[in-house]
Structure formats: structure tokens, C-alpha cells
PDB file of C-alpha atoms in Angstrom:
ATOM      1  CA  MET A   1      -0.075  -0.202   0.059  1.00 69.00           C
ATOM      2  CA  LEU A   2       1.076   3.196  -0.731  1.00 77.00           C
ATOM      3  CA  ASP A   3       1.973   5.963   1.808  1.00 83.00           C
ATOM      4  CA  TYR A   4       0.240   8.543   0.686  1.00 81.00           C
ATOM      5  CA  THR A   5       2.624  11.495   2.960  1.00 84.00           C
ATOM      6  CA  PHE A   6       5.768  10.859   1.444  1.00 87.00           C
ATOM      7  CA  ALA A   7       4.232  10.044  -2.382  1.00 90.00           C
ATOM      8  CA  THR A   8       5.262  12.032  -5.430  1.00 93.00           C
ATOM      9  CA  PRO A   9       2.118  13.398  -7.457  1.00 93.00           C
ATOM     10  CA  SER A  10       3.144  10.796 -10.019  1.00 93.00           C
ATOM     11  CA  GLU A  11       2.765   8.237  -7.481  1.00 93.00           C
ATOM     12  CA  LEU A  12      -0.967   9.642  -6.206  1.00 94.00           C
ATOM     13  CA  CYS A  13      -1.837   9.828  -9.963  1.00 95.00           C
ATOM     14  CA  LYS A  14      -0.982   5.987 -10.302  1.00 95.00           C
ATOM     15  CA  GLU A  15      -2.528   4.950  -7.202  1.00 94.00           C
ATOM     16  CA  ILE A  16      -5.777   6.680  -8.069  1.00 94.00           C
ATOM     17  CA  ALA A  17      -5.630   5.228 -11.569  1.00 96.00           C
ATOM     18  CA  SER A  18      -5.272   1.995  -9.913  1.00 95.00           C
ATOM     19  CA  ARG A  19      -8.311   2.347  -7.780  1.00 94.00           C
ATOM     20  CA  VAL A  20     -10.565   3.744 -10.612  1.00 96.00           C
ATOM     21  CA  LYS A  21      -9.734   0.365 -12.791  1.00 97.00           C
ATOM     22  CA  GLU A  22     -10.381  -1.795  -9.591  1.00 97.00           C
ATOM     23  CA  GLN A  23     -13.499   0.030  -9.034  1.00 97.00           C
ATOM     24  CA  ARG A  24     -14.459  -0.303 -12.364  1.00 97.00           C
ATOM     25  CA  MET A  25     -13.799  -4.202 -12.361  1.00 97.00           C
ATOM     26  CA  ARG A  26     -15.401  -4.565  -8.879  1.00 97.00           C
ATOM     27  CA  LEU A  27     -18.882  -3.086 -11.051  1.00 97.00           C
ATOM     28  CA  GLU A  28     -18.270  -5.348 -13.470  1.00 97.00           C
ATOM     29  CA  LEU A  29     -17.741  -2.875 -16.382  1.00 97.00           C
ATOM     30  CA  SER A  30     -15.919  -3.140 -19.521  1.00 97.00           C
ATOM     31  CA  GLN A  31     -13.396  -0.125 -20.337  1.00 97.00           C
ATOM     32  CA  PRO A  32     -15.631   0.795 -23.282  1.00 98.00           C
ATOM     33  CA  GLU A  33     -18.643   0.345 -21.172  1.00 98.00           C
ATOM     34  CA  LEU A  34     -17.312   3.192 -18.459  1.00 98.00           C
ATOM     35  CA  ALA A  35     -16.116   5.222 -21.343  1.00 98.00           C
ATOM     36  CA  GLN A  36     -19.889   5.267 -22.955  1.00 98.00           C
ATOM     37  CA  ARG A  37     -21.255   6.020 -19.096  1.00 97.00           C
ATOM     38  CA  ALA A  38     -18.636   8.596 -18.207  1.00 98.00           C
ATOM     39  CA  GLY A  39     -18.629  10.199 -21.832  1.00 97.00           C
ATOM     40  CA  VAL A  40     -15.551  10.176 -22.537  1.00 98.00           C
ATOM     41  CA  ALA A  41     -13.435   8.189 -25.552  1.00 98.00           C
ATOM     42  CA  LEU A  42     -12.301   4.951 -24.860  1.00 97.00           C
ATOM     43  CA  GLY A  43      -8.564   5.999 -25.066  1.00 97.00           C
ATOM     44  CA  THR A  44      -9.107   8.129 -22.562  1.00 97.00           C
ATOM     45  CA  VAL A  45     -10.064   5.189 -19.746  1.00 98.00           C
ATOM     46  CA  SER A  46      -7.709   3.198 -21.376  1.00 97.00           C
ATOM     47  CA  GLY A  47      -4.559   5.753 -21.331  1.00 97.00           C
ATOM     48  CA  PHE A  48      -5.751   6.733 -17.588  1.00 97.00           C
ATOM     49  CA  GLU A  49      -5.757   3.450 -16.138  1.00 97.00           C
ATOM     50  CA  LYS A  50      -1.952   2.845 -17.608  1.00 96.00           C
ATOM     51  CA  THR A  51      -0.454   6.273 -16.929  1.00 95.00           C
ATOM     52  CA  GLY A  52      -2.911   7.829 -14.437  1.00 96.00           C
ATOM     53  CA  LYS A  53      -2.045  10.875 -16.332  1.00 96.00           C
ATOM     54  CA  THR A  54      -6.052  12.931 -17.138  1.00 97.00           C
ATOM     55  CA  THR A  55      -7.652  15.934 -16.689  1.00 97.00           C
ATOM     56  CA  LEU A  56      -9.302  16.453 -13.807  1.00 96.00           C
ATOM     57  CA  GLU A  57     -12.655  16.982 -15.332  1.00 97.00           C
ATOM     58  CA  THR A  58     -12.193  13.512 -16.814  1.00 97.00           C
ATOM     59  CA  LEU A  59     -11.359  12.274 -13.613  1.00 97.00           C
ATOM     60  CA  LEU A  60     -14.493  13.708 -11.809  1.00 96.00           C
ATOM     61  CA  ARG A  61     -16.768  12.081 -15.423  1.00 97.00           C
ATOM     62  CA  LEU A  62     -15.024   8.529 -14.207  1.00 98.00           C
ATOM     63  CA  ILE A  63     -15.580   9.105 -10.355  1.00 97.00           C
ATOM     64  CA  VAL A  64     -19.700   9.777 -11.299  1.00 96.00           C
ATOM     65  CA  ALA A  65     -19.895   7.115 -13.694  1.00 97.00           C
ATOM     66  CA  LEU A  66     -18.587   4.551 -10.851  1.00 97.00           C
ATOM     67  CA  GLY A  67     -20.925   5.831  -8.251  1.00 96.00           C
ATOM     68  CA  LEU A  68     -18.130   6.997  -6.076  1.00 94.00           C
ATOM     69  CA  THR A  69     -19.092  10.984  -5.833  1.00 93.00           C
ATOM     70  CA  LYS A  70     -19.526  10.481  -1.937  1.00 92.00           C
ATOM     71  CA  GLU A  71     -16.051   9.425  -1.365  1.00 91.00           C
ATOM     72  CA  LEU A  72     -15.294  13.196  -2.746  1.00 89.00           C
ATOM     73  CA  GLU A  73     -16.950  14.541   0.342  1.00 87.00           C
ATOM     74  CA  PRO A  74     -14.624  14.541   3.054  1.00 85.00           C
ATOM     75  CA  LEU A  75     -11.499  15.552   0.667  1.00 83.00           C
ATOM     76  CA  PHE A  76     -11.693  19.256   1.554  1.00 79.00           C
ATOM     77  CA  LEU A  77     -13.467  19.412   4.694  1.00 79.00           C
ATOM     78  CA  GLN A  78     -11.900  21.953   7.233  1.00 73.00           C
ATOM     79  CA  LYS A  79     -10.801  20.176  10.024  1.00 74.00           C
ATOM     80  CA  PRO A  80     -10.885  22.527  13.533  1.00 69.00           C
ATOM     81  CA  THR A  81      -7.689  22.687  15.229  1.00 75.00           C
ATOM     82  CA  SER A  82      -8.657  24.392  18.189  1.00 80.00           C
ATOM     83  CA  ILE A  83     -12.461  24.806  19.874  1.00 80.00           C
ATOM     84  CA  LYS A  84     -12.332  28.388  18.819  1.00 80.00           C
ATOM     85  CA  GLU A  85     -12.118  27.015  15.682  1.00 75.00           C
ATOM     86  CA  LEU A  86     -14.755  24.506  16.625  1.00 72.00           C
ATOM     87  CA  GLU A  87     -17.067  26.969  17.968  1.00 78.00           C
ATOM     88  CA  GLU A  88     -17.437  29.046  15.275  1.00 76.00           C
ATOM     89  CA  ALA A  89     -18.037  25.874  12.607  1.00 71.00           C
ATOM     90  CA  SER A  90     -20.733  25.173  15.041  1.00 75.00           C
ATOM     91  CA  ARG A  91     -22.468  28.913  14.514  1.00 76.00           C
ATOM     92  CA  PRO A  92     -24.765  29.328  11.734  1.00 75.00           C
ATOM     93  CA  ALA A  93     -23.725  31.411   8.873  1.00 72.00           C
ATOM     94  CA  ARG A  94     -24.285  35.007   8.929  1.00 72.00           C
ATOM     95  CA  GLN A  95     -27.225  36.006   6.494  1.00 75.00           C
ATOM     96  CA  ARG A  96     -27.130  39.429   5.158  1.00 77.00           C
ATOM     97  CA  VAL A  97     -31.076  41.119   4.930  1.00 75.00           C
ATOM     98  CA  PRO A  98     -31.770  41.784   1.835  1.00 74.00           C
ATOM     99  CA  ARG A  99     -32.038  45.635   0.546  1.00 75.00           C
ATOM    100  CA  LYS A 100     -35.038  47.036  -0.013  1.00 74.00           C
ATOM    101  CA  ASN A 101     -34.679  49.146  -3.582  1.00 70.00           C
ATOM    102  CA  LYS A 102     -35.521  52.506  -2.800  1.00 64.00           C
ATOM    103  CA  ARG A 103     -35.965  55.109  -5.442  1.00 64.00           C
ATOM    104  CA  PHE A 104     -34.784  58.512  -5.159  1.00 59.00           C
ATOM    105  CA  SER A 105     -36.269  61.474  -6.937  1.00 53.00           C
TER     106      SER A 105
END
């Protein structure tokens, strides 16, 4: 298993591609089926699985096609590092009162 702490971007790309391929196979989808579901070319899927290189949009299309969107949710959650931050995070967000449209003559 890859240690993400010390992995290079290239290693991370290959690991993500490997996991996408594993999920595709787990769902018993062929590369052409995944490509069709994701709305990308077959060469895009096979190239990504081999090299780990693709665009962010293509990666997201594959993730959606594989039903993995819920897995993205925790990626960028802000984790409180102090009691103050925890209190601030639990407060409801402030909302502005809409301005009344006043016309001046």
C-alpha cells in the first residue's frame, strides 16, 4: 500500500488510476462501458488506467460514472484545530438582510 504522506504526485496519479480500475472491475464494467457512461473516449479510459494521467474533468466524469461522488465529500472539509475554530464552525452562518430597492427622486 502506498504511503500518501511521502508519495510523489506521479505516484498518487497512478494509485488513483489503479483504484478507479479496481472499482470498474468490481462493478464488472468493461473499459468501453465506463467510457460510454462517463462520456469520454475509450482511449481516455485505457490511457488513464495505464498512466494515471488525465484531466481533472475526466477524472470527475469517471468518478461520477462509477458512483463514487460521495467519496469526494471528505476531501476538503475544514477540520477545526482549536476550540475557538470548533465553536465558530458550529455557529450558523450569518445572513444579510436583503436591501429594499429605494428610488431617490
